[in-house]
Amino acid sequence: MKSFFIPKKIVVPATADSLPRIREFITKVGKRYRLSKHEINAFKISIDEACTNIIKHGYQDNSGNIKLRVSIGVDQMIVELIDQGKSFDPNLVCEANVQDYVSSGKKGGLGIFIMRKFLDAIDYEVTSIGNILRLTKQRQQVARNRDQQHFSATFKKFKSRLFFNNYNSQMICCGEFLLLT
Amino acid sequence: MDSFEVTKREQGNINILNIKGYLDAHTAPQLEEEIQKLVDDGKYHILVNFSELAYISSAGLGVFMGFIENIRNNNGDIKLSNMNPKIYRVFDLLGFPELYDIVENEQDAIDKFNN
């Protein structure tokens, strides 16, 4: 992934009253990096569902924390949720017919369906620092073009400044620096 | 902080709930409690107006799923109205329009209850 800024992080208590703070964080990061409203909403609801599952099933309403790491690139956005609760890989939940499920009258369990509908990939890993749930969404073409234009404009500006200062040899190096910051 | 409010009113034998704000795992118990009170009082004609709802997660949808069978078994229904496109999309993605009456406005829901 072509990242162009350092990932943003937040740590919140694993309680349902943290959900507004999590959504606010995603909205803030999304707006800062010019994601579309649709992209922000898709991530907000998916992360809300994932965090609700961690709170209810991972920590089983016991105390703990959830760490969120967000990185946004030209092609995709990734949010990692890290927790130290009971491990649960959402990919193990089989693909069911959502309508059959809804009509069955079961009260919960729709969160994973929502995540699958709104996201492109859900990866799960149990590591020494905790469970890592990685949620990926490919960015919309319009947003990607907008970002690429923004990046090209920034880079050209930077490049012409380098030419002006006769530091051509450092250009590639600084260009990579731009990609990462 | 994202808040949530439920206000109740009656029109004939129809109980209308206006929901406002953010409906998630934290606030869903408030709505659940209000619907439970109606069911306990034998009021099974429930209309939920979403015009002031800004956000819903599956915990909110789960509230309706938890009551619908009992309410329909008592010849009632929960009808949903005035959803903005963002809220409707969540219901639509999960196939709710096939199973629940989701109508444009309160009057449509009232007409459906009365017919």
mmCIF file of N, CA and C in Angstrom, chain A residues 16-17 19-21 23 38 41-42 44-45 48-49 52 56 98-99 101-108 110-111 113-114 117-118, chain B residues 1-2 22-26 32 55-59 61-63 65-66 68-69 86 89-90 92-96 98-100:
data_model
loop_
_atom_site.group_PDB
_atom_site.id
_atom_site.type_symbol
_atom_site.label_atom_id
_atom_site.label_comp_id
_atom_site.label_asym_id
_atom_site.label_seq_id
_atom_site.Cartn_x
_atom_site.Cartn_y
_atom_site.Cartn_z
ATOM 1 N N ALA A 16 -19.168 -0.041 26.091
ATOM 2 C CA ALA A 16 -20.073 0.460 25.046
ATOM 3 C C ALA A 16 -20.085 1.986 24.993
ATOM 4 N N ASP A 17 -19.803 2.638 26.127
ATOM 5 C CA ASP A 17 -19.825 4.109 26.071
ATOM 6 C C ASP A 17 -18.584 4.691 25.386
ATOM 7 N N LEU A 19 -18.021 3.815 22.269
ATOM 8 C CA LEU A 19 -18.367 3.769 20.839
ATOM 9 C C LEU A 19 -18.463 5.166 20.200
ATOM 10 N N PRO A 20 -19.084 6.160 20.878
ATOM 11 C CA PRO A 20 -19.108 7.491 20.256
ATOM 12 C C PRO A 20 -17.702 8.051 20.020
ATOM 13 N N ARG A 21 -16.793 7.811 20.978
ATOM 14 C CA ARG A 21 -15.422 8.328 20.844
ATOM 15 C C ARG A 21 -14.712 7.656 19.660
ATOM 16 N N ARG A 23 -16.202 6.393 16.973
ATOM 17 C CA ARG A 23 -16.786 6.920 15.724
ATOM 18 C C ARG A 23 -16.266 8.325 15.424
ATOM 19 N N HIS A 38 -19.252 8.497 2.195
ATOM 20 C CA HIS A 38 -19.611 7.082 2.076
ATOM 21 C C HIS A 38 -18.521 6.200 2.690
ATOM 22 N N ASN A 41 -18.594 6.598 6.522
ATOM 23 C CA ASN A 41 -19.736 5.892 7.113
ATOM 24 C C ASN A 41 -19.532 4.386 7.109
ATOM 25 N N ALA A 42 -18.978 3.858 6.011
ATOM 26 C CA ALA A 42 -18.736 2.410 5.919
ATOM 27 C C ALA A 42 -17.767 1.959 7.011
ATOM 28 N N LYS A 44 -17.089 3.637 9.815
ATOM 29 C CA LYS A 44 -17.647 3.919 11.143
ATOM 30 C C LYS A 44 -18.530 2.763 11.620
ATOM 31 N N ILE A 45 -19.432 2.319 10.766
ATOM 32 C CA ILE A 45 -20.357 1.262 11.196
ATOM 33 C C ILE A 45 -19.617 -0.070 11.346
ATOM 34 N N ASP A 48 -17.648 0.100 14.566
ATOM 35 C CA ASP A 48 -18.614 0.044 15.666
ATOM 36 C C ASP A 48 -19.007 -1.412 15.933
ATOM 37 N N GLU A 49 -19.319 -2.146 14.852
ATOM 38 C CA GLU A 49 -19.725 -3.555 14.992
ATOM 39 C C GLU A 49 -18.580 -4.399 15.559
ATOM 40 N N THR A 52 -18.032 -3.571 19.214
ATOM 41 C CA THR A 52 -19.134 -4.114 20.026
ATOM 42 C C THR A 52 -18.895 -5.604 20.278
ATOM 43 N N LYS A 56 -18.408 -7.254 23.951
ATOM 44 C CA LYS A 56 -19.379 -8.246 24.453
ATOM 45 C C LYS A 56 -18.802 -9.654 24.518
ATOM 46 N N VAL A 98 -28.554 -13.775 4.900
ATOM 47 C CA VAL A 98 -28.903 -12.743 5.882
ATOM 48 C C VAL A 98 -30.411 -12.682 6.114
ATOM 49 N N GLN A 99 -31.157 -12.820 5.034
ATOM 50 C CA GLN A 99 -32.620 -12.728 5.197
ATOM 51 C C GLN A 99 -33.170 -13.874 6.035
ATOM 52 N N TYR A 101 -31.552 -15.323 8.322
ATOM 53 C CA TYR A 101 -31.115 -15.026 9.688
ATOM 54 C C TYR A 101 -32.037 -13.990 10.334
ATOM 55 N N VAL A 102 -32.310 -12.920 9.571
ATOM 56 C CA VAL A 102 -33.168 -11.852 10.110
ATOM 57 C C VAL A 102 -34.564 -12.392 10.401
ATOM 58 N N SER A 103 -35.069 -13.217 9.464
ATOM 59 C CA SER A 103 -36.430 -13.725 9.661
ATOM 60 C C SER A 103 -36.499 -14.772 10.773
ATOM 61 N N SER A 104 -35.346 -15.300 11.181
ATOM 62 C CA SER A 104 -35.346 -16.289 12.273
ATOM 63 C C SER A 104 -35.649 -15.629 13.622
ATOM 64 N N GLY A 105 -35.539 -14.279 13.672
ATOM 65 C CA GLY A 105 -35.885 -13.562 14.891
ATOM 66 C C GLY A 105 -34.773 -13.515 15.922
ATOM 67 N N LYS A 106 -33.578 -13.985 15.553
ATOM 68 C CA LYS A 106 -32.448 -13.888 16.490
ATOM 69 C C LYS A 106 -32.099 -12.422 16.660
ATOM 70 N N LYS A 107 -31.780 -12.074 17.885
ATOM 71 C CA LYS A 107 -31.617 -10.661 18.195
ATOM 72 C C LYS A 107 -30.234 -10.111 17.796
ATOM 73 N N GLY A 108 -29.211 -10.898 17.969
ATOM 74 C CA GLY A 108 -27.858 -10.391 17.701
ATOM 75 C C GLY A 108 -27.231 -11.072 16.515
ATOM 76 N N LEU A 110 -25.772 -9.709 13.817
ATOM 77 C CA LEU A 110 -25.789 -9.079 12.491
ATOM 78 C C LEU A 110 -24.527 -8.285 12.192
ATOM 79 N N GLY A 111 -23.737 -8.033 13.233
ATOM 80 C CA GLY A 111 -22.547 -7.195 13.087
ATOM 81 C C GLY A 111 -21.591 -7.724 12.034
ATOM 82 N N PHE A 113 -22.281 -9.620 9.471
ATOM 83 C CA PHE A 113 -22.870 -9.429 8.141
ATOM 84 C C PHE A 113 -22.614 -7.989 7.666
ATOM 85 N N ILE A 114 -22.806 -7.044 8.571
ATOM 86 C CA ILE A 114 -22.596 -5.635 8.214
ATOM 87 C C ILE A 114 -21.138 -5.402 7.822
ATOM 88 N N LYS A 117 -20.469 -6.739 4.427
ATOM 89 C CA LYS A 117 -21.099 -5.946 3.368
ATOM 90 C C LYS A 117 -20.311 -4.675 3.064
ATOM 91 N N PHE A 118 -19.768 -4.058 4.115
ATOM 92 C CA PHE A 118 -19.136 -2.754 3.936
ATOM 93 C C PHE A 118 -17.635 -2.816 3.665
ATOM 94 N N MET B 1 -20.574 14.179 22.876
ATOM 95 C CA MET B 1 -21.015 12.781 23.031
ATOM 96 C C MET B 1 -22.285 12.537 22.201
ATOM 97 N N ASP B 2 -22.320 11.406 21.502
ATOM 98 C CA ASP B 2 -23.491 11.076 20.683
ATOM 99 C C ASP B 2 -24.629 10.607 21.587
ATOM 100 N N TYR B 22 -28.197 8.800 18.112
ATOM 101 C CA TYR B 22 -27.324 7.681 17.734
ATOM 102 C C TYR B 22 -27.777 6.403 18.436
ATOM 103 N N LEU B 23 -28.146 5.414 17.627
ATOM 104 C CA LEU B 23 -28.642 4.147 18.185
ATOM 105 C C LEU B 23 -27.568 3.070 17.970
ATOM 106 N N ASP B 24 -26.894 2.718 19.060
ATOM 107 C CA ASP B 24 -25.820 1.718 18.986
ATOM 108 C C ASP B 24 -25.926 0.773 20.181
ATOM 109 N N ALA B 25 -24.884 -0.009 20.438
ATOM 110 C CA ALA B 25 -24.946 -0.986 21.530
ATOM 111 C C ALA B 25 -25.101 -0.310 22.893
ATOM 112 N N HIS B 26 -24.646 0.932 22.976
ATOM 113 C CA HIS B 26 -24.736 1.664 24.238
ATOM 114 C C HIS B 26 -26.141 2.189 24.492
ATOM 115 N N GLU B 32 -35.151 -0.463 23.681
ATOM 116 C CA GLU B 32 -35.686 -1.776 24.063
ATOM 117 C C GLU B 32 -36.657 -1.626 25.248
ATOM 118 N N TYR B 55 -27.804 7.841 13.255
ATOM 119 C CA TYR B 55 -26.912 6.679 13.099
ATOM 120 C C TYR B 55 -27.572 5.442 13.704
ATOM 121 N N ILE B 56 -27.357 4.304 13.049
ATOM 122 C CA ILE B 56 -27.839 3.040 13.627
ATOM 123 C C ILE B 56 -26.815 1.941 13.364
ATOM 124 N N SER B 57 -26.592 1.099 14.362
ATOM 125 C CA SER B 57 -25.735 -0.080 14.161
ATOM 126 C C SER B 57 -26.616 -1.316 14.342
ATOM 127 N N SER B 58 -26.013 -2.493 14.222
ATOM 128 C CA SER B 58 -26.813 -3.721 14.284
ATOM 129 C C SER B 58 -27.492 -3.898 15.646
ATOM 130 N N ALA B 59 -26.925 -3.282 16.684
ATOM 131 C CA ALA B 59 -27.564 -3.381 18.001
ATOM 132 C C ALA B 59 -28.954 -2.737 17.961
ATOM 133 N N LEU B 61 -30.839 -2.456 15.170
ATOM 134 C CA LEU B 61 -31.690 -3.336 14.357
ATOM 135 C C LEU B 61 -32.149 -4.540 15.180
ATOM 136 N N GLY B 62 -31.262 -4.991 16.044
ATOM 137 C CA GLY B 62 -31.560 -6.151 16.886
ATOM 138 C C GLY B 62 -32.759 -5.926 17.795
ATOM 139 N N VAL B 63 -32.989 -4.662 18.179
ATOM 140 C CA VAL B 63 -34.135 -4.354 19.056
ATOM 141 C C VAL B 63 -35.436 -4.746 18.340
ATOM 142 N N MET B 65 -35.770 -6.836 15.858
ATOM 143 C CA MET B 65 -35.806 -8.291 15.651
ATOM 144 C C MET B 65 -36.258 -9.034 16.907
ATOM 145 N N GLY B 66 -35.893 -8.461 18.054
ATOM 146 C CA GLY B 66 -36.223 -9.115 19.323
ATOM 147 C C GLY B 66 -37.716 -9.090 19.647
ATOM 148 N N ILE B 68 -40.399 -8.392 17.143
ATOM 149 C CA ILE B 68 -41.361 -8.470 16.041
ATOM 150 C C ILE B 68 -42.252 -9.714 16.091
ATOM 151 N N GLU B 69 -41.662 -10.846 16.443
ATOM 152 C CA GLU B 69 -42.444 -12.089 16.419
ATOM 153 C C GLU B 69 -43.599 -12.033 17.426
ATOM 154 N N LYS B 86 -29.106 7.174 4.444
ATOM 155 C CA LYS B 86 -27.980 6.514 5.136
ATOM 156 C C LYS B 86 -28.482 5.407 6.067
ATOM 157 N N ARG B 89 -30.052 2.490 4.077
ATOM 158 C CA ARG B 89 -29.053 1.616 3.438
ATOM 159 C C ARG B 89 -28.686 0.447 4.352
ATOM 160 N N VAL B 90 -28.570 0.721 5.648
ATOM 161 C CA VAL B 90 -28.208 -0.342 6.595
ATOM 162 C C VAL B 90 -29.321 -1.394 6.644
ATOM 163 N N ASP B 92 -31.527 -1.929 4.339
ATOM 164 C CA ASP B 92 -31.632 -2.541 3.015
ATOM 165 C C ASP B 92 -30.551 -3.604 2.807
ATOM 166 N N LEU B 93 -29.334 -3.298 3.235
ATOM 167 C CA LEU B 93 -28.223 -4.251 3.071
ATOM 168 C C LEU B 93 -28.523 -5.581 3.748
ATOM 169 N N LEU B 94 -29.285 -5.511 4.820
ATOM 170 C CA LEU B 94 -29.578 -6.728 5.581
ATOM 171 C C LEU B 94 -30.939 -7.324 5.231
ATOM 172 N N GLY B 95 -31.552 -6.797 4.207
ATOM 173 C CA GLY B 95 -32.795 -7.391 3.720
ATOM 174 C C GLY B 95 -34.019 -7.092 4.569
ATOM 175 N N PHE B 96 -33.957 -6.075 5.401
ATOM 176 C CA PHE B 96 -35.101 -5.758 6.254
ATOM 177 C C PHE B 96 -36.368 -5.335 5.482
ATOM 178 N N GLU B 98 -37.799 -6.566 3.119
ATOM 179 C CA GLU B 98 -38.616 -7.738 2.770
ATOM 180 C C GLU B 98 -39.455 -8.209 3.958
ATOM 181 N N LEU B 99 -38.991 -7.881 5.129
ATOM 182 C CA LEU B 99 -39.596 -8.458 6.340
ATOM 183 C C LEU B 99 -40.336 -7.438 7.209
ATOM 184 N N TYR B 100 -39.983 -6.161 7.027
ATOM 185 C CA TYR B 100 -40.603 -5.111 7.852
ATOM 186 C C TYR B 100 -41.257 -4.089 6.926
#
